[in-house]
PDB file of C-alpha atoms in Angstrom:
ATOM      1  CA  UNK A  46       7.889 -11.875  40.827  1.00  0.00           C
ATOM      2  CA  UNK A  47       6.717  -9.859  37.619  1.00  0.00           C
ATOM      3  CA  UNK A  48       2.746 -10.598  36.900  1.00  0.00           C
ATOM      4  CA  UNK A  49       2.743 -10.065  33.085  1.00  0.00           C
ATOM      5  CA  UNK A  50      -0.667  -9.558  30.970  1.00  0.00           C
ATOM      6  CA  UNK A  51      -1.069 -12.209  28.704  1.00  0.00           C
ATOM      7  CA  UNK A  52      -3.911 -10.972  27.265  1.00  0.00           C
ATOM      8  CA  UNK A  53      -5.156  -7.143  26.786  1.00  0.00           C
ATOM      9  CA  UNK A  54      -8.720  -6.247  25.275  1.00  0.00           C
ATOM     10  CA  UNK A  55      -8.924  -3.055  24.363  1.00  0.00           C
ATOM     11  CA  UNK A  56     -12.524  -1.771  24.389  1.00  0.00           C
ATOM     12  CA  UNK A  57     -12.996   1.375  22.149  1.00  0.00           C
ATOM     13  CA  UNK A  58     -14.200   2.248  18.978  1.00  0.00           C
ATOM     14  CA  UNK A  59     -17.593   2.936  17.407  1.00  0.00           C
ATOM     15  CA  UNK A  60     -20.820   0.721  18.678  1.00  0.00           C
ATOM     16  CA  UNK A  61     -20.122  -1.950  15.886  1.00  0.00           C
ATOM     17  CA  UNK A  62     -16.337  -2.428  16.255  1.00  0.00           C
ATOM     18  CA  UNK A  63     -17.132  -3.419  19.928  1.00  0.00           C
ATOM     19  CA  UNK A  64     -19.883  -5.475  18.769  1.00  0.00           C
ATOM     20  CA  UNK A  65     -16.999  -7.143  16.641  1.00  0.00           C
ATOM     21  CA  UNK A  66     -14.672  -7.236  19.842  1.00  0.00           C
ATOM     22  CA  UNK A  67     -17.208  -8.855  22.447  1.00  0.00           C
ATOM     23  CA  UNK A  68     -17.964 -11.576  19.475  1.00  0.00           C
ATOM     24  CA  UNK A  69     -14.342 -12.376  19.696  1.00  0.00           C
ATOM     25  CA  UNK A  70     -13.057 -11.508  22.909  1.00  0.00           C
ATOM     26  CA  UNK A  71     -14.679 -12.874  26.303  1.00  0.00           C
ATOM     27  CA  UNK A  72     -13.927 -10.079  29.275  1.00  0.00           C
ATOM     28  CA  UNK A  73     -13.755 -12.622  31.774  1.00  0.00           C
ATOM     29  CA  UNK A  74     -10.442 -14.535  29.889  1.00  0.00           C
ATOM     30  CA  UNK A  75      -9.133 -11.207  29.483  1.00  0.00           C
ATOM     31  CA  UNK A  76      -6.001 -10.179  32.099  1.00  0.00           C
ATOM     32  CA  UNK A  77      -6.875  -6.326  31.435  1.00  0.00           C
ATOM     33  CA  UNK A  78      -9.512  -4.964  29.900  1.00  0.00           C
ATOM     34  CA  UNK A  79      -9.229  -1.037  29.176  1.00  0.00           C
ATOM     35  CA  UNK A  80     -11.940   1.438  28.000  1.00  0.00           C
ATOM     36  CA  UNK A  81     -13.423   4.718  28.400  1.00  0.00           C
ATOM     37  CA  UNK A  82     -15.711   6.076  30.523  1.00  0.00           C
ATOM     38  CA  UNK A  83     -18.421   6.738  27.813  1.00  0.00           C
ATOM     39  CA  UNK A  84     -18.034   3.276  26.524  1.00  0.00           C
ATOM     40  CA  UNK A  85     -18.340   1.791  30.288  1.00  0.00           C
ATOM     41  CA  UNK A  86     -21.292   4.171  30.276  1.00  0.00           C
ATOM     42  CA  UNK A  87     -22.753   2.620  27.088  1.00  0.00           C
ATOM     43  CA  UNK A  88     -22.059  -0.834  27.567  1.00  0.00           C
ATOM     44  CA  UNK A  89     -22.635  -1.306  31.190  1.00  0.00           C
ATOM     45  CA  UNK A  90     -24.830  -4.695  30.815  1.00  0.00           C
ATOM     46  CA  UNK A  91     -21.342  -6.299  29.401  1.00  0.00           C
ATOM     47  CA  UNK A  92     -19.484  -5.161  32.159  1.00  0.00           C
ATOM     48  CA  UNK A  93     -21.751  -5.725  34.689  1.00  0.00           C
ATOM     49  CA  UNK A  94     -22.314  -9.464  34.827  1.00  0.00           C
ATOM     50  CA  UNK A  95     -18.398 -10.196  35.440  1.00  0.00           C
ATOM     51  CA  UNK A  96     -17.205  -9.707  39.051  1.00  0.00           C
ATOM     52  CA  UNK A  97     -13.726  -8.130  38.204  1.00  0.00           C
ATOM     53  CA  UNK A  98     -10.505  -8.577  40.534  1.00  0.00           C
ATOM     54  CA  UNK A  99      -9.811  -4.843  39.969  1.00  0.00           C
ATOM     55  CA  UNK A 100     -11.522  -1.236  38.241  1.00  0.00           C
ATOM     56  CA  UNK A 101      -8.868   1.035  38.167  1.00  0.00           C
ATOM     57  CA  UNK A 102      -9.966   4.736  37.155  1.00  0.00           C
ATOM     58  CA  UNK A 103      -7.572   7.028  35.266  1.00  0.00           C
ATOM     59  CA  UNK A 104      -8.001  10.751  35.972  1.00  0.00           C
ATOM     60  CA  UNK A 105     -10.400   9.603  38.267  1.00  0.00           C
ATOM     61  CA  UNK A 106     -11.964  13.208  39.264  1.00  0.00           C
ATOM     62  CA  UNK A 107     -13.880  12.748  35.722  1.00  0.00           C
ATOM     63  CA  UNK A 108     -16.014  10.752  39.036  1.00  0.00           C
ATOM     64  CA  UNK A 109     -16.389  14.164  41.222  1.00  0.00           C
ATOM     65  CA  UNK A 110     -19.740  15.071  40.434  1.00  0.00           C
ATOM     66  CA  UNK A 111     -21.574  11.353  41.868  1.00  0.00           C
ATOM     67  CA  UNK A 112     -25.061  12.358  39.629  1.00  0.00           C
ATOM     68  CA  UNK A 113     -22.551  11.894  36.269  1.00  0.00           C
ATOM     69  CA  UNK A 114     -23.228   9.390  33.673  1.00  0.00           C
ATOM     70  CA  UNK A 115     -19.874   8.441  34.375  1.00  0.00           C
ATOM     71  CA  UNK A 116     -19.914   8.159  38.065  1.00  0.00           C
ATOM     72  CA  UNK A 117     -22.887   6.542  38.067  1.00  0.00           C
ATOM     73  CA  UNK A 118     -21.739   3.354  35.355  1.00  0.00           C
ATOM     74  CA  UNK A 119     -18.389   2.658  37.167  1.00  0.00           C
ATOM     75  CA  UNK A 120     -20.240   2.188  40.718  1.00  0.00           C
ATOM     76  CA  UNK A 121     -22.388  -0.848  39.134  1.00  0.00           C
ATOM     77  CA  UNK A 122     -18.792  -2.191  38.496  1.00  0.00           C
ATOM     78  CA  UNK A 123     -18.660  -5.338  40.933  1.00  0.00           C
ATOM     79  CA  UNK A 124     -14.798  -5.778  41.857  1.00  0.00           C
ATOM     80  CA  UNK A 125     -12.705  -6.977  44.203  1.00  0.00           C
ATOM     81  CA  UNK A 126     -10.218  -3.593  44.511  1.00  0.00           C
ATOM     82  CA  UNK A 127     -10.789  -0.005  43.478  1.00  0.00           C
ATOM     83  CA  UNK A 128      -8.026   2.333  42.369  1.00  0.00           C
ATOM     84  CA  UNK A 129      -8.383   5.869  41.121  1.00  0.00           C
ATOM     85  CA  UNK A 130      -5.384   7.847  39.711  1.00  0.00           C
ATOM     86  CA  UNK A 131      -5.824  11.529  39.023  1.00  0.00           C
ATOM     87  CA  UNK A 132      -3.626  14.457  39.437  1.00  0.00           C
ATOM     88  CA  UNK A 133      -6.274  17.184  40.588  1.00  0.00           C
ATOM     89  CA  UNK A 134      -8.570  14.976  43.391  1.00  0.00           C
ATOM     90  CA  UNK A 135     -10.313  17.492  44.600  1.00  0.00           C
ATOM     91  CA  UNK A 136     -10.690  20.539  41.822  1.00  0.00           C
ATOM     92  CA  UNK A 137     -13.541  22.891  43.534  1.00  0.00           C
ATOM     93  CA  UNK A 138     -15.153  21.959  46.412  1.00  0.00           C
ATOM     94  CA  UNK A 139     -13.770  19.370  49.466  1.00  0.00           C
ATOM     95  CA  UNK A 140     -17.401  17.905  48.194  1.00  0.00           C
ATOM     96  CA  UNK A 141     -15.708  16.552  45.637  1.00  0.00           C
ATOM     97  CA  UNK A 142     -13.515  13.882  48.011  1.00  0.00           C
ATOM     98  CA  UNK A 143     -16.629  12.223  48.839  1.00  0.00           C
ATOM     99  CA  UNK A 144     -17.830  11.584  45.866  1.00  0.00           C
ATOM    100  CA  UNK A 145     -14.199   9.728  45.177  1.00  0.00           C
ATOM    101  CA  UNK A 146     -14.575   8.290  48.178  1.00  0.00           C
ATOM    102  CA  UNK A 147     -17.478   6.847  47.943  1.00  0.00           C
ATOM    103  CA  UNK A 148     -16.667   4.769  44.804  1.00  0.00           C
ATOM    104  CA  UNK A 149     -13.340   3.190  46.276  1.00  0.00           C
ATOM    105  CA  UNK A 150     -14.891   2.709  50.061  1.00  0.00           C
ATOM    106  CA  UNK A 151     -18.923   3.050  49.693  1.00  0.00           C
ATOM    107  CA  UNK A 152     -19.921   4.719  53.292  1.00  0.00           C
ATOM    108  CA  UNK A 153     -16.466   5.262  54.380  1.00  0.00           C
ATOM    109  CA  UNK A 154     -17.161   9.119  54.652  1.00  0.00           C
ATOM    110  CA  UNK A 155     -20.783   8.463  55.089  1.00  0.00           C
ATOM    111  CA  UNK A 156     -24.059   9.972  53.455  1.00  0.00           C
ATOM    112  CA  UNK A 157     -23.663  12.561  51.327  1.00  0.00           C
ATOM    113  CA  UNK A 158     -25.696  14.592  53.716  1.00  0.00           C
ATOM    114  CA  UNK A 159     -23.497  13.720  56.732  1.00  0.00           C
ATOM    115  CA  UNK A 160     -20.118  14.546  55.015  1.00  0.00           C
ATOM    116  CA  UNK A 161     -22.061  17.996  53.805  1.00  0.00           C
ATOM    117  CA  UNK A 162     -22.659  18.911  57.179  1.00  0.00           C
ATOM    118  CA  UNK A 163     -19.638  17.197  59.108  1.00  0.00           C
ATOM    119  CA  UNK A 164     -17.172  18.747  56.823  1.00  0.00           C
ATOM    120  CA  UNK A 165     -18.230  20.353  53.581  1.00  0.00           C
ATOM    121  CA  UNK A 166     -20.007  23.335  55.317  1.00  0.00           C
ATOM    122  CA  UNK A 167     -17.784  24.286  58.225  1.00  0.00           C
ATOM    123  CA  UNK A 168     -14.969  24.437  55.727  1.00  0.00           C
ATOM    124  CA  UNK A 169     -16.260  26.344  53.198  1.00  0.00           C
ATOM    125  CA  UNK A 170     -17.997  28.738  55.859  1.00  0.00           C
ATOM    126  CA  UNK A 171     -14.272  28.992  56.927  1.00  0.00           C
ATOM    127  CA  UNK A 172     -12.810  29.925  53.935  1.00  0.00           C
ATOM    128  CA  UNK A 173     -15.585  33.360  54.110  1.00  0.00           C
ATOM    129  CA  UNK A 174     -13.423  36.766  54.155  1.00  0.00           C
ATOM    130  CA  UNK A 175     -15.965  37.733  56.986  1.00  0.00           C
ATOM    131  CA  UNK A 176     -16.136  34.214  59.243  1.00  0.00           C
ATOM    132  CA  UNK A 177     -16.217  34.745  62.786  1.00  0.00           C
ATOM    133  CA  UNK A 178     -12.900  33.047  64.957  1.00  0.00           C
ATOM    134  CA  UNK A 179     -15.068  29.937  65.797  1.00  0.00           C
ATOM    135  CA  UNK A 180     -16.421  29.273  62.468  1.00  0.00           C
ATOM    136  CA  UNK A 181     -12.757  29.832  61.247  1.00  0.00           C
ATOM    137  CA  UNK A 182     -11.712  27.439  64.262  1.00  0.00           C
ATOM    138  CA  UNK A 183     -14.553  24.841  63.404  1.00  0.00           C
ATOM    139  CA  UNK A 184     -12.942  24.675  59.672  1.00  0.00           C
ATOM    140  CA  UNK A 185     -10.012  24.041  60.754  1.00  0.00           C
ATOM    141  CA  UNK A 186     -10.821  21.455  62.820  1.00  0.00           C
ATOM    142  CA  UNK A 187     -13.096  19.913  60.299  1.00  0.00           C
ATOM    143  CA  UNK A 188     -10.139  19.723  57.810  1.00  0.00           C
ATOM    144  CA  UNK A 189      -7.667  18.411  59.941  1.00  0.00           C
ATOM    145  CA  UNK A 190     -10.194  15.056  60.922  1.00  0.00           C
ATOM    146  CA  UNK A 191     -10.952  14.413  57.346  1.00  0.00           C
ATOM    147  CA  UNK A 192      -7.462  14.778  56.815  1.00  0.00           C
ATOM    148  CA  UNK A 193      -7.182  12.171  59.489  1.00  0.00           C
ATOM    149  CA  UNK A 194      -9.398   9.756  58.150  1.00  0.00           C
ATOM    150  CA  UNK A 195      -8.637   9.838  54.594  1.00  0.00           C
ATOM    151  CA  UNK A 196      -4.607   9.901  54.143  1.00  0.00           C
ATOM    152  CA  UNK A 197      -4.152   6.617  54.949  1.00  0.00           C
ATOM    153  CA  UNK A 198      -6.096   5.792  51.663  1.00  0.00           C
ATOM    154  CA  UNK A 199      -3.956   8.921  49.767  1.00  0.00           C
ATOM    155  CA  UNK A 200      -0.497   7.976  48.016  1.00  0.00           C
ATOM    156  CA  UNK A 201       0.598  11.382  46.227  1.00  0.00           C
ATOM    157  CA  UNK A 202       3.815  11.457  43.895  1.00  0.00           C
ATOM    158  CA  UNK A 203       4.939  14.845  42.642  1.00  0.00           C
ATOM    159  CA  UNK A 204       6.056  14.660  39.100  1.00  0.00           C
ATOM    160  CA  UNK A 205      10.174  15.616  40.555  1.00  0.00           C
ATOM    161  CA  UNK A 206      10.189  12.603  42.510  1.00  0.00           C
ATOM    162  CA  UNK A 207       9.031  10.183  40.107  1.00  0.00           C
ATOM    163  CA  UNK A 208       9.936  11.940  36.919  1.00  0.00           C
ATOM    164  CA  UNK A 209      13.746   9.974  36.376  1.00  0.00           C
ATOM    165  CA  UNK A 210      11.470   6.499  36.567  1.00  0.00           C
ATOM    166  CA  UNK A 211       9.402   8.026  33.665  1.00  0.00           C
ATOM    167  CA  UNK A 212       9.703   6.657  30.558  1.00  0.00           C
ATOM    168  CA  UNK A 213      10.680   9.303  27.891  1.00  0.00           C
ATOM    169  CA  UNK A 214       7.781  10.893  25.869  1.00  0.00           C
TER     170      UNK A 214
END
C-alpha cells in the first residue's frame, strides 16, 4: 500500500527562522525532513543526534569532491539507508564514483588510495593520446571490473523513458 507523509518539516531559511522551526518542530516526529546542504552543513549537531531511517541526497554529485563542507556533514548523518539522485554521477574524473560511493556503502570501493591505484590511474593513463596497447588494455580492464562491481548499486532512467510519468512543469 501507499506510505503517505503525515508530517513534512521543511528546514530552510535564515539561522533564526530555523531556530523558530526546531522550537516547534521535533526531527525525530517528523516523517520527512528536507533541507539543504549548507543548512545540514550548519546545523549538523541537530541532525546528528537522531539515527534517521533514510538520507536521501538530491543532485548528489554536489558530494564528488569527499574534502567538501558538504560531503563531509552528510557522512556524520547516522541512517539506516542511503540514496543519492543526480543526473551527472561522475562529471570529471572516475575519482569522483568513489567519493559517491563511499557515502552510500563506506569501504565498498575501498581506500581512497586503493581505488586511485586499482582504477583511477590505469584509466585515466588509458585515456592518454600516446598510451602504449597494455596501458590502453589495463584501462579497459580496470573499467569493465568497476563496472562490475558497482551497477548492481546503479538504477539510471533517461528522461524519454520516464518523461510521460512526469508531472507537467
Amino acid at each position: 500500500g501507499k506510505t503517505s507523509l503525515q508530517k513534512v518539516v521543511m528546514y530552510l531559511g535564515s539561522p533564526r527562522v530555523r531556530d523558530g522551526i526546531r522550537q516547534r518542530e521535533k526531527f525525530n516526529e517528523a516523517d520527512l525532513v528536507v533541507t539543504s546542504y549548507e543548512v545540514l552543513a550548519s546545523d549538523l549537531e541537530h541532525f546528528r543526534s537522531i539515527r534517521w531511517n533514510y538520507q536521501v541526497l538530491d543532485e548528489g554529485h554536489v558530494i564528488k569532491n569527499p574534502k567538501t563542507r558538504a560531503a563531509k556533514a552528510v557522512r556524520c548523518i547516522s541512517a539506516s539507508h542511503r540514496l543519492l539522485l543526480s543526473g551527472t554521477p561522475i562529471q570529471n574524473t572516475v575519482l569522483e564514483l568513489w567519493a559517491i560511493f563511499d557515502f552510500l556503502m563506506p569501504g565498498f570501493l575501498g581506500s581512497e588510495q586503493s581505488f586511485k591505484q586499482t582504477y583511477g590511474k590505469p584509466i585515466l593513463a588509458s585515456r592518454d593520446a600516446k598510451c602504449t596497447d597494455k596501458q590502453r588494455e589495463n584501462g579497459m580492464a580496470a573499467m569493465e571490473a568497476l563496472h562490475r562491481q558497482v551497477l548492481p548499486f546503479v538504477l539510471r532512467r533517461l528522461k524519454d523513458d520516464v518523461l510521460s510519468e512526469l508531472p507537467p512543469k
